[in-house]
CSV table of N, CA and C in Angstrom, one decimal:
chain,number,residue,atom,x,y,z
A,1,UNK,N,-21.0,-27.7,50.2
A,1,UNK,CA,-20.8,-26.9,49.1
A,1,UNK,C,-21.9,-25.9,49.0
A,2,UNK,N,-21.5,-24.5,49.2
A,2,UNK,CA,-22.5,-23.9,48.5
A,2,UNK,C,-23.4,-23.6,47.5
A,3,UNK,N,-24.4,-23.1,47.2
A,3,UNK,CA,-25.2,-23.5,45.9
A,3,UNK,C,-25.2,-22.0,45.4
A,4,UNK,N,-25.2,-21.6,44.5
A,4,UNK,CA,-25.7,-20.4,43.3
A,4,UNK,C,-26.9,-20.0,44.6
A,5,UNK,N,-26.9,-18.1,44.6
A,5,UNK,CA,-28.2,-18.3,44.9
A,5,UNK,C,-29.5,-18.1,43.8
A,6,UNK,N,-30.7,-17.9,43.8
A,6,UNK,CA,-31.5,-18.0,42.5
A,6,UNK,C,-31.8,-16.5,42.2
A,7,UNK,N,-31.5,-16.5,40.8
A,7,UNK,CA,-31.6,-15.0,40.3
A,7,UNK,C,-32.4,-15.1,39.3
A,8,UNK,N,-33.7,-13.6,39.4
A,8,UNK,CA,-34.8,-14.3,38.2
A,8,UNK,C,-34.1,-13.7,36.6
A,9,UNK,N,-34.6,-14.6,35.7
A,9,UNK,CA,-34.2,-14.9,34.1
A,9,UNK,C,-34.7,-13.5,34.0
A,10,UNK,N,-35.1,-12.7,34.5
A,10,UNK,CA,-35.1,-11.0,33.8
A,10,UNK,C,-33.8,-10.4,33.7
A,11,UNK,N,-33.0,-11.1,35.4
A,11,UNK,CA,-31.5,-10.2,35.8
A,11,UNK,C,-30.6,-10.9,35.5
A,12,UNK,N,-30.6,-12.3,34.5
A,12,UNK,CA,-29.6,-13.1,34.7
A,12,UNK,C,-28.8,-12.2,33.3
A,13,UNK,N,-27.7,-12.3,32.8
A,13,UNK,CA,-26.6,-12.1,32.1
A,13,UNK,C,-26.3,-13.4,31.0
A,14,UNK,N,-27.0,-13.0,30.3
A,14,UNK,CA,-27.1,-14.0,29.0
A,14,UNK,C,-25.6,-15.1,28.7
A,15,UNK,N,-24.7,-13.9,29.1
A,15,UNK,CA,-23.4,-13.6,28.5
A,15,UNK,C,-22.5,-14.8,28.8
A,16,UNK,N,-22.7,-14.9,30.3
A,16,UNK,CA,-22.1,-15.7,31.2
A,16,UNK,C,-22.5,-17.0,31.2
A,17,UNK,N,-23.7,-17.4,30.5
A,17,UNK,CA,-23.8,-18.5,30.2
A,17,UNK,C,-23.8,-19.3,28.9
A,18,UNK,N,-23.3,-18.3,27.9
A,18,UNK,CA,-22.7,-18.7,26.5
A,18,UNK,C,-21.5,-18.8,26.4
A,19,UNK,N,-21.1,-19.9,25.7
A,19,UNK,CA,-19.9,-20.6,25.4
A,19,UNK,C,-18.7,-19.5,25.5
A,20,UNK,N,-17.4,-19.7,25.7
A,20,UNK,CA,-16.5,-18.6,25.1
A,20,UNK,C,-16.4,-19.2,23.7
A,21,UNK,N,-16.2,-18.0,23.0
A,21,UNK,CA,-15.8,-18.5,21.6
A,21,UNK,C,-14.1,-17.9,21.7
A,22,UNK,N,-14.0,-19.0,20.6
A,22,UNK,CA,-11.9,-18.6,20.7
A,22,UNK,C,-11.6,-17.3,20.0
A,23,UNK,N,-10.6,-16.9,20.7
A,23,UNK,CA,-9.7,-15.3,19.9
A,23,UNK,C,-9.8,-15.4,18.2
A,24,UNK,N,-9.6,-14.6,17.6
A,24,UNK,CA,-9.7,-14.8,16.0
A,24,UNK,C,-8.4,-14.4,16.0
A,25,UNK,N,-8.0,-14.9,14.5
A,25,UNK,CA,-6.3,-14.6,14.7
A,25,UNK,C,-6.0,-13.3,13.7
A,26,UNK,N,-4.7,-12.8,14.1
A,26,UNK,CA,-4.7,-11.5,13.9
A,26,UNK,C,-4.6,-11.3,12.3
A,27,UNK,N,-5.8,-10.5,11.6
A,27,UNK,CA,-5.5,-10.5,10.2
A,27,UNK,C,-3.7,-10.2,9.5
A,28,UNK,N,-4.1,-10.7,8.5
A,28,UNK,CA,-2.5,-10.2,8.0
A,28,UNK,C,-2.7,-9.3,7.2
A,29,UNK,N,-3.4,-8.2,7.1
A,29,UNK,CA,-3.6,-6.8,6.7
A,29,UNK,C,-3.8,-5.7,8.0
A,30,UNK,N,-3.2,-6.2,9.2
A,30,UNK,CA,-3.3,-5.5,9.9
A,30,UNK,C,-2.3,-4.3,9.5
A,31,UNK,N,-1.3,-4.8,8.9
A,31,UNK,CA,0.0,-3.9,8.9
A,31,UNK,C,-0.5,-3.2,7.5
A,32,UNK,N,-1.4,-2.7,7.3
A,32,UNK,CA,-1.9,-1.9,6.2
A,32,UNK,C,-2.8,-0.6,6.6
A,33,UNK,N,-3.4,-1.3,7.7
A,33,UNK,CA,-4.4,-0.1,8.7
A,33,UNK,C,-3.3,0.7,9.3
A,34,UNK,N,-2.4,0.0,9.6
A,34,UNK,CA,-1.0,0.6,11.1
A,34,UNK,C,-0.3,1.6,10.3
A,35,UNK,N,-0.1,1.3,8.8
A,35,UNK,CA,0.6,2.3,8.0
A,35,UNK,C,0.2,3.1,7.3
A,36,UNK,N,-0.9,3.4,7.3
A,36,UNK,CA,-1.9,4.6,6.8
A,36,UNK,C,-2.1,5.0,7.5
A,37,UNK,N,-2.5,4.8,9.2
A,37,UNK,CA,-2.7,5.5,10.5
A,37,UNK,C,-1.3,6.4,10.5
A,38,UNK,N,-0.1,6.0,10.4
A,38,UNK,CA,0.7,6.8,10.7
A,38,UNK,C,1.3,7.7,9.4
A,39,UNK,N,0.7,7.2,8.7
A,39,UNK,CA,0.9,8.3,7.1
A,39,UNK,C,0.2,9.3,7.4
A,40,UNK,N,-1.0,9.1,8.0
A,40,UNK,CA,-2.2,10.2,7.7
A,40,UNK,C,-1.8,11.1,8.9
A,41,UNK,N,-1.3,10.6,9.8
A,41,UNK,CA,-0.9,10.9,11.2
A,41,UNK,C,0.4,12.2,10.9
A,42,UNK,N,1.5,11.7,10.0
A,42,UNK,CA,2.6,12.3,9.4
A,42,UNK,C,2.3,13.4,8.4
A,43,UNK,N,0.7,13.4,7.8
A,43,UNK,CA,0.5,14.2,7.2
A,43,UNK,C,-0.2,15.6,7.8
A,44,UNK,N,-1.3,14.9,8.7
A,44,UNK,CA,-1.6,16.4,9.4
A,44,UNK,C,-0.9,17.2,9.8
A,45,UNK,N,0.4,16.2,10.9
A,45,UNK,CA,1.0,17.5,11.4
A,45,UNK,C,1.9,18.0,10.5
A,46,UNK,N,2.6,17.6,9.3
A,46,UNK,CA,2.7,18.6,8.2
A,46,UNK,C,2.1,19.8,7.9
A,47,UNK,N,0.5,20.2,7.5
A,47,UNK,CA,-0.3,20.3,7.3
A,47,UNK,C,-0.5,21.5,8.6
A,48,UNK,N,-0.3,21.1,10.0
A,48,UNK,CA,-0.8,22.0,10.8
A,48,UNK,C,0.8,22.6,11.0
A,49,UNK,N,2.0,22.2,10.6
A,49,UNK,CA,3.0,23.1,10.4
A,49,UNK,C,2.6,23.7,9.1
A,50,UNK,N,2.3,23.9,8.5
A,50,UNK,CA,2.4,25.4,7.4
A,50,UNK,C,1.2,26.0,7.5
A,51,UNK,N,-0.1,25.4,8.1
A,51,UNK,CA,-0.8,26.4,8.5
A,51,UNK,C,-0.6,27.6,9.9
A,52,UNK,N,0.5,26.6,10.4
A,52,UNK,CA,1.0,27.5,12.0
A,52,UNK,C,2.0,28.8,11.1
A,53,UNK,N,2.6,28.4,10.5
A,53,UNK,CA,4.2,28.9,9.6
A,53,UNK,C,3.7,29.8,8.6
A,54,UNK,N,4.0,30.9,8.7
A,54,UNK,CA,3.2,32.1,7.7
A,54,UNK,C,4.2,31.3,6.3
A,55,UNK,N,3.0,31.5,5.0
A,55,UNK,CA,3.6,31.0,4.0
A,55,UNK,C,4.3,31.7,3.0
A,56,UNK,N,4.4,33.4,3.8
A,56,UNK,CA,5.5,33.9,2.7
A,56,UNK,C,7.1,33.7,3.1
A,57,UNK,N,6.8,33.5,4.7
A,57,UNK,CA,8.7,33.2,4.8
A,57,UNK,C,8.9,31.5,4.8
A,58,UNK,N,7.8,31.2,4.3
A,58,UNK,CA,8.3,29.5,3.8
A,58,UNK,C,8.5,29.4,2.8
A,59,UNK,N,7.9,30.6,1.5
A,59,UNK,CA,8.4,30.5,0.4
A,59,UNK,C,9.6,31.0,-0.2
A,60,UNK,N,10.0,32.0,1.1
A,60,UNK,CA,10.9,33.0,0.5
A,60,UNK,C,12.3,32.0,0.8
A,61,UNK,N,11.7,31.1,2.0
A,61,UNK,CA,12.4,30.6,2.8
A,61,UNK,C,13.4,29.1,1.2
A,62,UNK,N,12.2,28.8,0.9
A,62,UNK,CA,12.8,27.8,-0.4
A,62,UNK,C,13.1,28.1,-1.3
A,63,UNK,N,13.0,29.3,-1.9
A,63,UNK,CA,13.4,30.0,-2.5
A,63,UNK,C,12.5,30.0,-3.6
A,64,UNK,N,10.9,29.9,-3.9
A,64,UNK,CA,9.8,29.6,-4.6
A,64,UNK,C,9.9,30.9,-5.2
């Protein structure tokens, strides 16, 4: 069997020799972050449609 070869405690990887810790389980407020990402998301490009869209034939257009 081969052996580890010896690597000095300056180069070793702390990481690899700490436990895993278990997955955490998925909040149930996840679906609160998910729906305000895509509100905010639904709102810019709103937002960059009427700044693209000259706003006198969008008004004239609704009849404002």
């Amino acid at each position: 069997m081969a052996e580890k070869p010896f690597i000095a405690a300056r180069l070793r990887n702390p990481a690899e020799e700490a436990p895993a810790k278990p997955a955490k389980a998925k909040s149930k407020t996840d679906w609160i972050g998910g729906a305000c990402a895509i509100l905010a998301f639904l709102v810019a490009c709103v937002t960059a449609f009427l700044l693209y869209s000259e706003w006198d034939q969008l008004t004239r257009y609704l009849g404002a």
